[in-house]
PDB file of N, CA and C in Angstrom:
ATOM      1  N   UNK C   1     -27.487  44.996 -27.437  1.00 50.00           N
ATOM      2  CA  UNK C   1     -26.159  45.116 -28.306  1.00 50.00           C
ATOM      3  C   UNK C   1     -25.180  45.693 -27.434  1.00 50.00           C
ATOM      4  N   UNK C   2     -25.617  46.314 -26.659  1.00 57.00           N
ATOM      5  CA  UNK C   2     -24.618  46.783 -25.292  1.00 57.00           C
ATOM      6  C   UNK C   2     -24.126  46.003 -24.691  1.00 57.00           C
ATOM      7  N   UNK C   3     -24.829  44.470 -24.310  1.00 61.00           N
ATOM      8  CA  UNK C   3     -24.167  43.081 -24.021  1.00 61.00           C
ATOM      9  C   UNK C   3     -23.167  42.847 -24.469  1.00 61.00           C
ATOM     10  N   UNK C   4     -23.008  43.153 -26.122  1.00 60.00           N
ATOM     11  CA  UNK C   4     -21.831  42.260 -26.107  1.00 60.00           C
ATOM     12  C   UNK C   4     -20.963  43.309 -26.341  1.00 60.00           C
ATOM     13  N   UNK C   5     -20.904  43.980 -25.880  1.00 64.00           N
ATOM     14  CA  UNK C   5     -19.836  44.957 -25.844  1.00 64.00           C
ATOM     15  C   UNK C   5     -19.181  44.551 -24.996  1.00 64.00           C
ATOM     16  N   UNK C   6     -20.305  44.797 -23.619  1.00 69.00           N
ATOM     17  CA  UNK C   6     -19.754  44.952 -22.492  1.00 69.00           C
ATOM     18  C   UNK C   6     -18.591  43.008 -22.058  1.00 69.00           C
ATOM     19  N   UNK C   7     -19.508  42.126 -23.245  1.00 85.00           N
ATOM     20  CA  UNK C   7     -18.745  40.896 -23.189  1.00 85.00           C
ATOM     21  C   UNK C   7     -17.579  40.975 -23.301  1.00 85.00           C
ATOM     22  N   UNK C   8     -17.313  41.568 -24.741  1.00 87.00           N
ATOM     23  CA  UNK C   8     -16.297  41.191 -25.535  1.00 87.00           C
ATOM     24  C   UNK C   8     -14.962  42.571 -24.675  1.00 87.00           C
ATOM     25  N   UNK C   9     -15.609  43.370 -24.007  1.00 87.00           N
ATOM     26  CA  UNK C   9     -14.645  44.528 -23.177  1.00 87.00           C
ATOM     27  C   UNK C   9     -13.992  43.099 -21.976  1.00 87.00           C
ATOM     28  N   UNK C  10     -15.026  42.329 -21.534  1.00 90.00           N
ATOM     29  CA  UNK C  10     -14.149  41.259 -20.412  1.00 90.00           C
ATOM     30  C   UNK C  10     -13.945  40.508 -20.974  1.00 90.00           C
ATOM     31  N   UNK C  11     -13.956  40.098 -22.336  1.00 90.00           N
ATOM     32  CA  UNK C  11     -12.736  39.168 -22.650  1.00 90.00           C
ATOM     33  C   UNK C  11     -11.858  39.231 -22.687  1.00 90.00           C
ATOM     34  N   UNK C  12     -11.901  40.568 -23.405  1.00 92.00           N
ATOM     35  CA  UNK C  12     -10.277  41.271 -23.468  1.00 92.00           C
ATOM     36  C   UNK C  12      -9.391  41.278 -22.259  1.00 92.00           C
ATOM     37  N   UNK C  13     -10.290  41.625 -20.952  1.00 94.00           N
ATOM     38  CA  UNK C  13      -9.716  42.385 -19.800  1.00 94.00           C
ATOM     39  C   UNK C  13      -8.873  40.697 -19.397  1.00 94.00           C
ATOM     40  N   UNK C  14     -10.459  39.780 -19.668  1.00 93.00           N
ATOM     41  CA  UNK C  14      -9.736  38.463 -18.889  1.00 93.00           C
ATOM     42  C   UNK C  14      -8.260  38.382 -19.995  1.00 93.00           C
ATOM     43  N   UNK C  15      -8.054  38.360 -21.026  1.00 95.00           N
ATOM     44  CA  UNK C  15      -6.888  37.981 -22.071  1.00 95.00           C
ATOM     45  C   UNK C  15      -5.521  38.192 -21.143  1.00 95.00           C
ATOM     46  N   UNK C  16      -5.767  39.817 -20.818  1.00 97.00           N
ATOM     47  CA  UNK C  16      -5.071  40.743 -20.869  1.00 97.00           C
ATOM     48  C   UNK C  16      -4.560  40.511 -19.396  1.00 97.00           C
ATOM     49  N   UNK C  17      -5.332  39.951 -18.707  1.00 97.00           N
ATOM     50  CA  UNK C  17      -4.722  39.989 -17.519  1.00 97.00           C
ATOM     51  C   UNK C  17      -4.272  37.973 -16.998  1.00 97.00           C
ATOM     52  N   UNK C  18      -4.346  37.384 -18.165  1.00 96.00           N
ATOM     53  CA  UNK C  18      -3.848  36.234 -18.093  1.00 96.00           C
ATOM     54  C   UNK C  18      -2.758  36.497 -18.532  1.00 96.00           C
ATOM     55  N   UNK C  19      -2.329  37.030 -19.538  1.00 97.00           N
ATOM     56  CA  UNK C  19      -0.874  37.081 -19.998  1.00 97.00           C
ATOM     57  C   UNK C  19      -0.062  38.128 -19.097  1.00 97.00           C
ATOM     58  N   UNK C  20      -0.504  38.900 -18.326  1.00 97.00           N
ATOM     59  CA  UNK C  20      -0.002  39.582 -17.531  1.00 97.00           C
ATOM     60  C   UNK C  20       0.367  38.458 -15.941  1.00 97.00           C
ATOM     61  N   UNK C  21      -0.341  37.658 -15.434  1.00 97.00           N
ATOM     62  CA  UNK C  21      -0.086  36.337 -14.973  1.00 97.00           C
ATOM     63  C   UNK C  21       0.656  36.007 -14.953  1.00 97.00           C
ATOM     64  N   UNK C  22       1.031  35.106 -16.553  1.00 97.00           N
ATOM     65  CA  UNK C  22       2.449  34.117 -17.768  1.00 97.00           C
ATOM     66  C   UNK C  22       3.297  34.879 -16.958  1.00 97.00           C
ATOM     67  N   UNK C  23       3.444  36.374 -17.068  1.00 97.00           N
ATOM     68  CA  UNK C  23       4.638  36.938 -17.212  1.00 97.00           C
ATOM     69  C   UNK C  23       5.043  36.779 -15.833  1.00 97.00           C
ATOM     70  N   UNK C  24       4.331  37.307 -15.138  1.00 97.00           N
ATOM     71  CA  UNK C  24       4.647  38.119 -13.568  1.00 97.00           C
ATOM     72  C   UNK C  24       4.882  36.232 -13.091  1.00 97.00           C
ATOM     73  N   UNK C  25       4.067  35.172 -13.319  1.00 97.00           N
ATOM     74  CA  UNK C  25       4.873  33.683 -12.463  1.00 97.00           C
ATOM     75  C   UNK C  25       6.124  33.172 -13.243  1.00 97.00           C
ATOM     76  N   UNK C  26       6.391  33.590 -14.816  1.00 97.00           N
ATOM     77  CA  UNK C  26       7.107  33.147 -15.020  1.00 97.00           C
ATOM     78  C   UNK C  26       8.483  33.723 -14.435  1.00 97.00           C
ATOM     79  N   UNK C  27       8.452  35.358 -14.088  1.00 97.00           N
ATOM     80  CA  UNK C  27       9.006  36.341 -13.679  1.00 97.00           C
ATOM     81  C   UNK C  27       9.816  35.125 -12.660  1.00 97.00           C
ATOM     82  N   UNK C  28       8.402  35.480 -11.505  1.00 97.00           N
ATOM     83  CA  UNK C  28       8.824  34.436  -9.793  1.00 97.00           C
ATOM     84  C   UNK C  28       9.660  33.145 -10.150  1.00 97.00           C
ATOM     85  N   UNK C  29       9.238  32.340 -11.268  1.00 97.00           N
ATOM     86  CA  UNK C  29       9.931  31.185 -11.468  1.00 97.00           C
ATOM     87  C   UNK C  29      11.092  30.813 -11.624  1.00 97.00           C
ATOM     88  N   UNK C  30      11.691  32.284 -12.832  1.00 97.00           N
ATOM     89  CA  UNK C  30      12.978  32.411 -12.914  1.00 97.00           C
ATOM     90  C   UNK C  30      13.855  33.087 -11.658  1.00 97.00           C
ATOM     91  N   UNK C  31      13.504  33.788 -10.978  1.00 98.00           N
ATOM     92  CA  UNK C  31      13.963  34.532  -9.642  1.00 98.00           C
ATOM     93  C   UNK C  31      14.345  32.968  -8.891  1.00 98.00           C
ATOM     94  N   UNK C  32      13.179  31.998  -8.670  1.00 97.00           N
ATOM     95  CA  UNK C  32      12.832  31.309  -7.650  1.00 97.00           C
ATOM     96  C   UNK C  32      14.404  29.600  -8.299  1.00 97.00           C
ATOM     97  N   UNK C  33      14.240  29.445  -9.169  1.00 97.00           N
ATOM     98  CA  UNK C  33      15.174  28.495  -9.598  1.00 97.00           C
ATOM     99  C   UNK C  33      16.399  28.985  -9.261  1.00 97.00           C
ATOM    100  N   UNK C  34      16.409  30.421 -10.103  1.00 96.00           N
ATOM    101  CA  UNK C  34      18.366  31.001  -9.635  1.00 96.00           C
ATOM    102  C   UNK C  34      18.544  31.046  -7.988  1.00 96.00           C
ATOM    103  N   UNK C  35      18.032  31.532  -7.210  1.00 96.00           N
ATOM    104  CA  UNK C  35      17.704  31.246  -5.740  1.00 96.00           C
ATOM    105  C   UNK C  35      18.158  29.839  -5.214  1.00 96.00           C
ATOM    106  N   UNK C  36      17.472  28.651  -6.021  1.00 95.00           N
ATOM    107  CA  UNK C  36      17.381  27.698  -4.951  1.00 95.00           C
ATOM    108  C   UNK C  36      18.843  26.855  -6.029  1.00 95.00           C
ATOM    109  N   UNK C  37      19.226  27.201  -7.153  1.00 94.00           N
ATOM    110  CA  UNK C  37      20.195  26.817  -7.220  1.00 94.00           C
ATOM    111  C   UNK C  37      21.500  27.139  -7.001  1.00 94.00           C
ATOM    112  N   UNK C  38      21.661  28.463  -6.896  1.00 93.00           N
ATOM    113  CA  UNK C  38      22.697  28.888  -5.926  1.00 93.00           C
ATOM    114  C   UNK C  38      22.344  28.089  -4.251  1.00 93.00           C
ATOM    115  N   UNK C  39      21.879  28.307  -3.598  1.00 91.00           N
ATOM    116  CA  UNK C  39      21.398  27.907  -2.496  1.00 91.00           C
ATOM    117  C   UNK C  39      22.063  26.133  -2.663  1.00 91.00           C
ATOM    118  N   UNK C  40      21.951  25.354  -3.755  1.00 91.00           N
ATOM    119  CA  UNK C  40      21.906  23.930  -3.640  1.00 91.00           C
ATOM    120  C   UNK C  40      23.808  24.306  -3.839  1.00 91.00           C
ATOM    121  N   UNK C  41      23.700  24.811  -4.654  1.00 89.00           N
ATOM    122  CA  UNK C  41      25.543  24.410  -5.316  1.00 89.00           C
ATOM    123  C   UNK C  41      26.503  25.523  -3.835  1.00 89.00           C
ATOM    124  N   UNK C  42      25.993  25.783  -3.019  1.00 87.00           N
ATOM    125  CA  UNK C  42      26.400  26.602  -1.700  1.00 87.00           C
ATOM    126  C   UNK C  42      26.442  25.500  -0.843  1.00 87.00           C
ATOM    127  N   UNK C  43      25.333  24.795  -0.486  1.00 86.00           N
ATOM    128  CA  UNK C  43      25.349  23.382   0.237  1.00 86.00           C
ATOM    129  C   UNK C  43      26.407  22.736  -0.195  1.00 86.00           C
ATOM    130  N   UNK C  44      26.551  22.343  -1.128  1.00 83.00           N
ATOM    131  CA  UNK C  44      26.927  21.165  -2.091  1.00 83.00           C
ATOM    132  C   UNK C  44      28.556  21.460  -1.931  1.00 83.00           C
ATOM    133  N   UNK C  45      29.383  22.602  -1.751  1.00 76.00           N
ATOM    134  CA  UNK C  45      30.515  23.011  -1.644  1.00 76.00           C
ATOM    135  C   UNK C  45      30.778  22.500   0.051  1.00 76.00           C
ATOM    136  N   UNK C  46      29.855  22.314   0.915  1.00 71.00           N
ATOM    137  CA  UNK C  46      30.047  22.956   2.085  1.00 71.00           C
ATOM    138  C   UNK C  46      30.068  21.395   2.688  1.00 71.00           C
ATOM    139  N   UNK C  47      29.617  20.649   1.965  1.00 67.00           N
ATOM    140  CA  UNK C  47      29.666  19.107   2.482  1.00 67.00           C
ATOM    141  C   UNK C  47      30.824  18.832   2.260  1.00 67.00           C
ATOM    142  N   UNK C  48      31.127  17.404   3.611  1.00 63.00           N
ATOM    143  CA  UNK C  48      32.072  17.103   3.008  1.00 63.00           C
ATOM    144  C   UNK C  48      32.347  16.398   2.161  1.00 63.00           C
ATOM    145  N   UNK C  49      33.826  16.597   2.318  1.00 62.00           N
ATOM    146  CA  UNK C  49      34.302  16.058   0.502  1.00 62.00           C
ATOM    147  C   UNK C  49      34.797  13.752   0.559  1.00 62.00           C
ATOM    148  N   UNK C  50      35.045  13.966   2.307  1.00 60.00           N
ATOM    149  CA  UNK C  50      35.239  12.313   2.544  1.00 60.00           C
ATOM    150  C   UNK C  50      34.005  11.489   2.339  1.00 60.00           C
ATOM    151  N   UNK C  51      33.679  10.535   1.467  1.00 59.00           N
ATOM    152  CA  UNK C  51      32.374   9.169   1.459  1.00 59.00           C
ATOM    153  C   UNK C  51      32.502   8.663   2.457  1.00 59.00           C
ATOM    154  N   UNK C  52      33.100   8.699   3.435  1.00 57.00           N
ATOM    155  CA  UNK C  52      33.328   7.826   4.472  1.00 57.00           C
ATOM    156  C   UNK C  52      32.569   7.806   5.887  1.00 57.00           C
ATOM    157  N   UNK C  53      32.780   9.424   5.430  1.00 57.00           N
ATOM    158  CA  UNK C  53      31.676  10.096   6.758  1.00 57.00           C
ATOM    159  C   UNK C  53      30.025   9.928   6.447  1.00 57.00           C
ATOM    160  N   UNK C  54      29.595   9.499   4.903  1.00 57.00           N
ATOM    161  CA  UNK C  54      28.404   9.554   4.916  1.00 57.00           C
ATOM    162  C   UNK C  54      27.620   8.293   4.701  1.00 57.00           C
ATOM    163  N   UNK C  55      28.936   7.195   5.147  1.00 62.00           N
ATOM    164  CA  UNK C  55      28.340   5.756   4.674  1.00 62.00           C
ATOM    165  C   UNK C  55      28.499   5.571   6.575  1.00 62.00           C
ATOM    166  N   UNK C  56      27.517   4.422   6.364  1.00 58.00           N
ATOM    167  CA  UNK C  56      26.926   3.605   7.197  1.00 58.00           C
ATOM    168  C   UNK C  56      28.369   2.532   7.754  1.00 58.00           C
ATOM    169  N   UNK C  57      29.602   2.726   8.605  1.00 58.00           N
ATOM    170  CA  UNK C  57      30.368   1.906   9.126  1.00 58.00           C
ATOM    171  C   UNK C  57      29.637   0.188   9.938  1.00 58.00           C
ATOM    172  N   UNK C  58      28.368   0.003   9.361  1.00 59.00           N
ATOM    173  CA  UNK C  58      28.003  -1.048  10.283  1.00 59.00           C
ATOM    174  C   UNK C  58      27.169  -1.781   8.948  1.00 59.00           C
ATOM    175  N   UNK C  59      27.955  -3.628   8.970  1.00 54.00           N
ATOM    176  CA  UNK C  59      26.996  -3.861   7.570  1.00 54.00           C
ATOM    177  C   UNK C  59      26.252  -5.468   7.947  1.00 54.00           C
TER     178      UNK C  59
END
């Protein structure tokens, strides 16, 4: 009877730990996506606006 109680508590602990990991990784993914978007937009504005610089002149 004691093994059933310990195993139920272990399962509940693992479920709570899984939800905590999902919330933590979701928060990390949100922050990472915002930072990557800001870096992309920053470098997009710093790139040259003339397309002739980016294209090759050899044909």
